[in-house]
mmCIF file of N, CA and C in Angstrom:
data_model
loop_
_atom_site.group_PDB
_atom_site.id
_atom_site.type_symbol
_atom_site.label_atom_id
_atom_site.label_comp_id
_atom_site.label_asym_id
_atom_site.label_seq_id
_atom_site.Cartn_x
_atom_site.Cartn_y
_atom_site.Cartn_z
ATOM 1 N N UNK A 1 18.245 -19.220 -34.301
ATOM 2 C CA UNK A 1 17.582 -18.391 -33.318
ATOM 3 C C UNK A 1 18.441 -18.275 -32.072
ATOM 4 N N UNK A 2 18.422 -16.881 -31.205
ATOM 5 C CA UNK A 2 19.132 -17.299 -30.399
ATOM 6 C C UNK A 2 18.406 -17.550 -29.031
ATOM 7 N N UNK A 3 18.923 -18.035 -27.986
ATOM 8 C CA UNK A 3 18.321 -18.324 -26.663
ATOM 9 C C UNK A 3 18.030 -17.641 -25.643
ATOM 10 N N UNK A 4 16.891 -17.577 -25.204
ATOM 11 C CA UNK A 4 16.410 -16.536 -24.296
ATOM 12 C C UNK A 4 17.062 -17.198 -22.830
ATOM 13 N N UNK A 5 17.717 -16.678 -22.020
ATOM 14 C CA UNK A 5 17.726 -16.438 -20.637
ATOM 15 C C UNK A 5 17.267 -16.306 -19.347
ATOM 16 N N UNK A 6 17.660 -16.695 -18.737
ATOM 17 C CA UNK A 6 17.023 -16.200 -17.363
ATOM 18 C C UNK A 6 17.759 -15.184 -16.835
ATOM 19 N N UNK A 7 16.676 -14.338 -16.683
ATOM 20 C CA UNK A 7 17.699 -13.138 -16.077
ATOM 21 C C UNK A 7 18.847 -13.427 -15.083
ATOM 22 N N UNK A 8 19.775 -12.624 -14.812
ATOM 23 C CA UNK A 8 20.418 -12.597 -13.685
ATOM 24 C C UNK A 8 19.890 -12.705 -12.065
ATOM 25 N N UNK A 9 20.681 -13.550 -10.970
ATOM 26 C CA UNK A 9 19.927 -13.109 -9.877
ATOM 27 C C UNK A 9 20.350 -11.975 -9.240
ATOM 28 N N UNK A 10 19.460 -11.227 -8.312
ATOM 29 C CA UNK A 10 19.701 -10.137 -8.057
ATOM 30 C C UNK A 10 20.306 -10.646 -6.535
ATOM 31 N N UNK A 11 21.549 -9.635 -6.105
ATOM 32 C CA UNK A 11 22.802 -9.369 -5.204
ATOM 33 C C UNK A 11 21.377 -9.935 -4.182
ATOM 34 N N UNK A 12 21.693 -10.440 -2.801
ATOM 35 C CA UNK A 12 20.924 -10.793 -1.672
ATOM 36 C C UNK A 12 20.771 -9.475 -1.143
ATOM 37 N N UNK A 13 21.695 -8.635 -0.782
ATOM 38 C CA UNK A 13 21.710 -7.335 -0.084
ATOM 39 C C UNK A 13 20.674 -6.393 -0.413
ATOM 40 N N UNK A 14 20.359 -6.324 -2.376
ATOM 41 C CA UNK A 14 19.020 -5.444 -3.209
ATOM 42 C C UNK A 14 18.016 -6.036 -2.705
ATOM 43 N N UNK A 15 17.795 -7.630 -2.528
ATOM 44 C CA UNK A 15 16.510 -8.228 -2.556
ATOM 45 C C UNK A 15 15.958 -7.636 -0.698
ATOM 46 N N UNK A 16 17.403 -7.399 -0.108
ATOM 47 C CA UNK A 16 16.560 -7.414 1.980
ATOM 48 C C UNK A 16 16.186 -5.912 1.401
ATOM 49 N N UNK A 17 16.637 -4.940 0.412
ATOM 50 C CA UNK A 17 16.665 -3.401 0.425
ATOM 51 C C UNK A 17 15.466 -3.622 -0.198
ATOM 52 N N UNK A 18 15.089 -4.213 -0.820
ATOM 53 C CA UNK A 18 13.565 -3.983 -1.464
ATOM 54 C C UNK A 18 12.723 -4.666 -0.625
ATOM 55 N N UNK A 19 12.957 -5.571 -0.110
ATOM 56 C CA UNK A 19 11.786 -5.978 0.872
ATOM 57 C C UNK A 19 11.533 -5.019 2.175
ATOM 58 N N UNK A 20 12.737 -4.211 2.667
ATOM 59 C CA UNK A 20 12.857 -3.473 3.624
ATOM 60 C C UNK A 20 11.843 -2.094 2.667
ATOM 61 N N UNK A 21 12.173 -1.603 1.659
ATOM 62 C CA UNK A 21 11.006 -0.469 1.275
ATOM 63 C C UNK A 21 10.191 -0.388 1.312
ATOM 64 N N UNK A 22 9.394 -2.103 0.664
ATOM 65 C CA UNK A 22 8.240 -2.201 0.405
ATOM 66 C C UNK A 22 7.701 -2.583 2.142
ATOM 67 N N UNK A 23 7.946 -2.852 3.336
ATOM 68 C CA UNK A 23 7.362 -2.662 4.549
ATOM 69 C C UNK A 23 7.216 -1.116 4.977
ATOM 70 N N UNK A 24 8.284 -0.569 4.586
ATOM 71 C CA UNK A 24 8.302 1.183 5.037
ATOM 72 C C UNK A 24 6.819 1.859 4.448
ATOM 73 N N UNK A 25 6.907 0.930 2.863
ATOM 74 C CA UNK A 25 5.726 1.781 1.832
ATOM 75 C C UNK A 25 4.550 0.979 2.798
ATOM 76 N N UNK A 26 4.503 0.431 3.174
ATOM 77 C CA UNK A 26 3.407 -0.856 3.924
ATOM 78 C C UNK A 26 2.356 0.049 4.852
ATOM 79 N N UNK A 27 3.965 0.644 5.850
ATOM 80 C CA UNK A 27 3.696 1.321 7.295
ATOM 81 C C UNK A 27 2.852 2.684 6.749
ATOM 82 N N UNK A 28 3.887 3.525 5.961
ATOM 83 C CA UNK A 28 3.269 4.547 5.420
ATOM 84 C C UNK A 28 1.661 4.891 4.922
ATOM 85 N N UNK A 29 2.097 3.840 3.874
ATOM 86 C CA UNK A 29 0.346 4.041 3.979
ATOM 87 C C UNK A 29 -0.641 3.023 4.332
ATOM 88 N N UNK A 30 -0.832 2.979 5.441
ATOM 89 C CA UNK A 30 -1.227 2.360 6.464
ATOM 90 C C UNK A 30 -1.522 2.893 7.689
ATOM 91 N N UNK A 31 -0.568 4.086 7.932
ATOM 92 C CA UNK A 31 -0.756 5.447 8.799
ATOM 93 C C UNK A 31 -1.337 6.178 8.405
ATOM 94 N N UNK A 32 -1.075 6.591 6.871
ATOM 95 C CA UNK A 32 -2.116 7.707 6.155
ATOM 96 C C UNK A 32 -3.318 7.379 6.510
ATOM 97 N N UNK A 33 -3.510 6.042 6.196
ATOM 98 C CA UNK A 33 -5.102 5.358 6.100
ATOM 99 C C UNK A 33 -5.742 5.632 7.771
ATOM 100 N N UNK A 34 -5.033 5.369 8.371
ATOM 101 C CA UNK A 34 -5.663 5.328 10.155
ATOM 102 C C UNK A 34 -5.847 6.770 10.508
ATOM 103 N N UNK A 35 -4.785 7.863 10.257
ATOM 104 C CA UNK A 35 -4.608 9.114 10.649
ATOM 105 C C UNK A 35 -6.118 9.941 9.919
ATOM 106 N N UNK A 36 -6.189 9.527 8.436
ATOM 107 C CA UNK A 36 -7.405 9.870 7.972
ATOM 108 C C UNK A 36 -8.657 9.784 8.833
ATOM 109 N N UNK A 37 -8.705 8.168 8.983
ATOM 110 C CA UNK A 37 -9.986 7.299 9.442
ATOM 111 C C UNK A 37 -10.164 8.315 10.717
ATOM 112 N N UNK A 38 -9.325 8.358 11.214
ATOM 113 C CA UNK A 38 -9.256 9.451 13.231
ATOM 114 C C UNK A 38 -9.727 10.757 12.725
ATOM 115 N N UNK A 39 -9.229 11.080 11.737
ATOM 116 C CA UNK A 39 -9.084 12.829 11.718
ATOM 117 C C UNK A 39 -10.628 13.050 11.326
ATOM 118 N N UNK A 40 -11.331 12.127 9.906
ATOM 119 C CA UNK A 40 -12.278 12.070 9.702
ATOM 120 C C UNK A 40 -13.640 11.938 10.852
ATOM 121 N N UNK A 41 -13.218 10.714 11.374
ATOM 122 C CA UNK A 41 -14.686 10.328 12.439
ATOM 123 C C UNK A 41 -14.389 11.578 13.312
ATOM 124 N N UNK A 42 -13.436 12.320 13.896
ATOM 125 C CA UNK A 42 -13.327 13.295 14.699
ATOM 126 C C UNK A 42 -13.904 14.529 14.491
ATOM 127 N N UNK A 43 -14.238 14.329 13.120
ATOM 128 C CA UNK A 43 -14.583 15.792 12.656
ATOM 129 C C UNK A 43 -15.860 15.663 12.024
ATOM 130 N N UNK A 44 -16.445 14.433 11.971
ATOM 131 C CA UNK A 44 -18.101 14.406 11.915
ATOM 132 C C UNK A 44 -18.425 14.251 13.445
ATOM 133 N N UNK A 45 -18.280 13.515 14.264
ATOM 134 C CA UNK A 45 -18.161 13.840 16.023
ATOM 135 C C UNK A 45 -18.663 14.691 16.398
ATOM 136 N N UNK A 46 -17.455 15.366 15.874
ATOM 137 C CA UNK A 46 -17.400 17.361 16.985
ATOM 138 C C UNK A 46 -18.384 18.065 15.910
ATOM 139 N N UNK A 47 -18.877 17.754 14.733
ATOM 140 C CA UNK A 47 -20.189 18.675 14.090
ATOM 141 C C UNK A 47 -20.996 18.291 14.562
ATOM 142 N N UNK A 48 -21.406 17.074 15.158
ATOM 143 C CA UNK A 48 -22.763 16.833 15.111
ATOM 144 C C UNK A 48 -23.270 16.866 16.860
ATOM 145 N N UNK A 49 -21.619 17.381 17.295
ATOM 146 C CA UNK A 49 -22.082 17.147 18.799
ATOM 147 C C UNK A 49 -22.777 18.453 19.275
ATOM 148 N N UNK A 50 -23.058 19.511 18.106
ATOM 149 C CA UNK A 50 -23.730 20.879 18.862
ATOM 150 C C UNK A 50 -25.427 20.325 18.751
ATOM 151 N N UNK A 51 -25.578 19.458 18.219
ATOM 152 C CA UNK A 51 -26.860 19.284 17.660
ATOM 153 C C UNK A 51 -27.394 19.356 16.538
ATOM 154 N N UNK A 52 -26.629 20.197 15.573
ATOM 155 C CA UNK A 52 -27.259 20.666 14.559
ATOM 156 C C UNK A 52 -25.770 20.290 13.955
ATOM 157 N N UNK A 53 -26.459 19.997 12.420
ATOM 158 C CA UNK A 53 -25.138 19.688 11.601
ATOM 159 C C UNK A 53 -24.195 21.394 10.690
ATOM 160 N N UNK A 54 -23.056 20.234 11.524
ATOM 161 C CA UNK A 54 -22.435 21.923 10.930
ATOM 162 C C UNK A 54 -21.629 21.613 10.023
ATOM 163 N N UNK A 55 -21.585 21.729 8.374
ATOM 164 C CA UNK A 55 -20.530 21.161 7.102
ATOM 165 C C UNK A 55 -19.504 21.776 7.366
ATOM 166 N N UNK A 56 -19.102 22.986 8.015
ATOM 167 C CA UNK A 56 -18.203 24.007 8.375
ATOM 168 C C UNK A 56 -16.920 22.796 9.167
ATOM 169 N N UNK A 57 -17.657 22.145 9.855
ATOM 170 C CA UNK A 57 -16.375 21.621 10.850
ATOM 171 C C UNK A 57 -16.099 20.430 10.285
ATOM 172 N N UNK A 58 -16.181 19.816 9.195
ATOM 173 C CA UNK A 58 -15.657 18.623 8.447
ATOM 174 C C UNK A 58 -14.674 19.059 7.924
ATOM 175 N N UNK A 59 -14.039 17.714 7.643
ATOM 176 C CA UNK A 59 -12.597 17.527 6.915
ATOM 177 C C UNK A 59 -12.287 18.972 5.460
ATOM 178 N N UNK A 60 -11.563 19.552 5.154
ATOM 179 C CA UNK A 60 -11.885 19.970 3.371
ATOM 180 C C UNK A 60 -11.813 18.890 2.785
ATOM 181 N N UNK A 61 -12.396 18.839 1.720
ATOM 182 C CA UNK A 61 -12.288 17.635 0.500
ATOM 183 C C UNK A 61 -12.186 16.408 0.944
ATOM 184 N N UNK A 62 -13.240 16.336 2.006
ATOM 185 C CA UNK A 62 -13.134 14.739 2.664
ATOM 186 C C UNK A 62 -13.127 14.026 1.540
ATOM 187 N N UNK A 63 -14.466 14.367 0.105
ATOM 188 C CA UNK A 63 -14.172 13.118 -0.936
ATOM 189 C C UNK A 63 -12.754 12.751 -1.373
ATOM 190 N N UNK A 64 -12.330 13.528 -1.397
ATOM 191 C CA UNK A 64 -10.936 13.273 -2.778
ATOM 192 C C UNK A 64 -10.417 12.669 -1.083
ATOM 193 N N UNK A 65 -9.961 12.859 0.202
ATOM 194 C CA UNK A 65 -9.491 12.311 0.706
ATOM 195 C C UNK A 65 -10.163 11.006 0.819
ATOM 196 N N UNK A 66 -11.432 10.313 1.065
ATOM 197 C CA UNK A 66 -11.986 9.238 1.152
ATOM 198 C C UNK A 66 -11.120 8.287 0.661
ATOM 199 N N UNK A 67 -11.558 9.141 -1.308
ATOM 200 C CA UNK A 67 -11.184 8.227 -2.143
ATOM 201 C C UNK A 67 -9.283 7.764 -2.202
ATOM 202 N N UNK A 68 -8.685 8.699 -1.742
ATOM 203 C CA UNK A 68 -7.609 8.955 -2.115
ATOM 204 C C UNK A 68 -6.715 7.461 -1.042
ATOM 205 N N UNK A 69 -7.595 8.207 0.353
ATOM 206 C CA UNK A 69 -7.243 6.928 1.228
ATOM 207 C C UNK A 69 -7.757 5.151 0.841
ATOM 208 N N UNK A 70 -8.814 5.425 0.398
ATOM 209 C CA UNK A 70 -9.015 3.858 0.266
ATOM 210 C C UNK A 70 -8.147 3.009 -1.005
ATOM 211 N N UNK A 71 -8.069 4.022 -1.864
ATOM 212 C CA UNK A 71 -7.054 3.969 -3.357
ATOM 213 C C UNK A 71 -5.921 2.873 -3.189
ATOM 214 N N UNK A 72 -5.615 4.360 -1.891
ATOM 215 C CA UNK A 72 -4.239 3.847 -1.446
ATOM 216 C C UNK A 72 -4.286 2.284 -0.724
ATOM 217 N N UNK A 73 -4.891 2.304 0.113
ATOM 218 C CA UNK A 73 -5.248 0.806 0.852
ATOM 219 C C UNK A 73 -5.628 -0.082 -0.550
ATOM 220 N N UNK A 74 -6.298 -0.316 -1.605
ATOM 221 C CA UNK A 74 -6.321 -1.301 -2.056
ATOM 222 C C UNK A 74 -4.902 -1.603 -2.876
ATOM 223 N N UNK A 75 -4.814 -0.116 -3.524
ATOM 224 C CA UNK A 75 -3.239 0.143 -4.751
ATOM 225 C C UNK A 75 -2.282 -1.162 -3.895
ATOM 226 N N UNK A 76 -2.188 -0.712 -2.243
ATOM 227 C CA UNK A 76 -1.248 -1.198 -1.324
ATOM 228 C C UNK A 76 -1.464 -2.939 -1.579
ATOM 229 N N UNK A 77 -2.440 -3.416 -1.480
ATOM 230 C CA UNK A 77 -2.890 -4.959 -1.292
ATOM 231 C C UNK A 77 -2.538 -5.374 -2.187
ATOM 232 N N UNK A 78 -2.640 -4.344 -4.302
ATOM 233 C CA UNK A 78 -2.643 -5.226 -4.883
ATOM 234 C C UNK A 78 -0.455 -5.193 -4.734
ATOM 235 N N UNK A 79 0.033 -4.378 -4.617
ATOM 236 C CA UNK A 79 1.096 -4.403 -4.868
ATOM 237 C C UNK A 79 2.003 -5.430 -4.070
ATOM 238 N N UNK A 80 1.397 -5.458 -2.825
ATOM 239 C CA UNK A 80 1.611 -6.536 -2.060
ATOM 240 C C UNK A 80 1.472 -8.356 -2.385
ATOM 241 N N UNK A 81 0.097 -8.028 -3.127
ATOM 242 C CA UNK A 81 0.192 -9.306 -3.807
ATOM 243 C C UNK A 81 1.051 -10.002 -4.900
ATOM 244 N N UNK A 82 1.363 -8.979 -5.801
ATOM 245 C CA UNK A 82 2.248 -8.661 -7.078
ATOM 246 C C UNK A 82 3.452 -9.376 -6.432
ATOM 247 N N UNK A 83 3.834 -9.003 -4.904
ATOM 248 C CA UNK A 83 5.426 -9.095 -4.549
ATOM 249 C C UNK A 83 5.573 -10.315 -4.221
ATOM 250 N N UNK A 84 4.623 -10.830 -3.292
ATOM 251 C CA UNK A 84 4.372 -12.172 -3.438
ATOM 252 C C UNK A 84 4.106 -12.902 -4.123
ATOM 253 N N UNK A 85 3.569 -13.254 -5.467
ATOM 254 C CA UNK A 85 3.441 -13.678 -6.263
ATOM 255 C C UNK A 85 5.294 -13.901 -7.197
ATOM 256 N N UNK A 86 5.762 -12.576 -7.483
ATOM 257 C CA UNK A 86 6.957 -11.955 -8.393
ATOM 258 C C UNK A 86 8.151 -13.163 -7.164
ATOM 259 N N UNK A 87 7.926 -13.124 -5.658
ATOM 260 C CA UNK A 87 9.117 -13.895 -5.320
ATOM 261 C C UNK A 87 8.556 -15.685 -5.432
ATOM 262 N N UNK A 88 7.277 -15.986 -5.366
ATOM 263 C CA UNK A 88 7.168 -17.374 -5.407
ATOM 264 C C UNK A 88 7.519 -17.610 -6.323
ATOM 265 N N UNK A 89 7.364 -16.654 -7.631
ATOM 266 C CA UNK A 89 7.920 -17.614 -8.878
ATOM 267 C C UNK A 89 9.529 -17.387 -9.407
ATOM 268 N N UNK A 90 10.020 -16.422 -8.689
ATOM 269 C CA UNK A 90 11.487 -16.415 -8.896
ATOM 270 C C UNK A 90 12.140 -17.274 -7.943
ATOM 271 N N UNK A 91 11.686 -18.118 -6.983
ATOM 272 C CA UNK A 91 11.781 -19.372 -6.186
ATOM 273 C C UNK A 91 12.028 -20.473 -6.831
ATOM 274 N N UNK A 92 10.473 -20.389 -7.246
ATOM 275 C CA UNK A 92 10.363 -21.497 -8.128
ATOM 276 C C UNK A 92 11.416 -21.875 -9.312
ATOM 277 N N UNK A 93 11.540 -20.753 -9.971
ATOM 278 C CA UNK A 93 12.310 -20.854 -11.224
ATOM 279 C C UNK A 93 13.790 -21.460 -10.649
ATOM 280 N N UNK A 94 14.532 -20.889 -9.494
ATOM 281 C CA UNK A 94 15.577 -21.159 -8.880
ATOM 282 C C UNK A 94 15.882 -22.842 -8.437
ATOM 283 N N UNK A 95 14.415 -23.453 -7.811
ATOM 284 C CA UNK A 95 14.383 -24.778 -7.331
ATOM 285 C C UNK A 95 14.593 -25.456 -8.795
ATOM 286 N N UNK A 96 13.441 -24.667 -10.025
ATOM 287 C CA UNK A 96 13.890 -25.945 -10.977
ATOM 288 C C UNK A 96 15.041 -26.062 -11.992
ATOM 289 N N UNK A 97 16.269 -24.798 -11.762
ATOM 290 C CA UNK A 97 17.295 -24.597 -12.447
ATOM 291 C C UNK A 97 18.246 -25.494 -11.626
ATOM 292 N N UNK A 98 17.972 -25.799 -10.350
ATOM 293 C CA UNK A 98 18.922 -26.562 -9.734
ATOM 294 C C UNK A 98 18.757 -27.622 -9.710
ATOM 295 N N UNK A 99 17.679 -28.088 -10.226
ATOM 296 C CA UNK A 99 17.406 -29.508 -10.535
ATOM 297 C C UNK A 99 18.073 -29.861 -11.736
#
């Protein structure tokens, strides 16, 4: 049979370039999410401030945006977790190859 491997480690320079994306992807949607949250409450606000509800002055497709924004905020957490998880154990694996 032959012997399975440990992958290669990856160059230090890929690992700051991927940690540097995944904060950019962080910021990004993270702005989407806030810019929504503003644009949204702003625009149930200004309908309801004549007195009478007006559907006219809401978001278009607030649902699909709702959903689209919160998607994104969890998609974001789990991927975040994934990354953390993916470097503790390529740590790990490193501490016990050097042992």
């Amino acid at each position: 049979m032959s012997e399975v491997r440990a992958p290669a480690a990856l160059p230090r320079a890929l690992v700051v370039m991927m940690w540097m994306l995944a904060a950019l992807f962080n910021v990004v949607f993270v702005s989407f999410f806030a810019l929504y949250s503003a644009a949204n409450d702003w625009a149930v606000e200004r309908s309801e401030a004549t007195g009478a509800f007006e559907p006219s002055q809401l978001l278009p497709h607030d649902a699909a945006l709702w959903l689209s924004a919160h998607v994104a905020i969890v998609l974001l957490a789990v991927l975040d977790a994934m990354g953390v998880a993916l470097s503790l154990r390529v740590s790990r694996g490193r501490v016990n190859q050097s042992q």
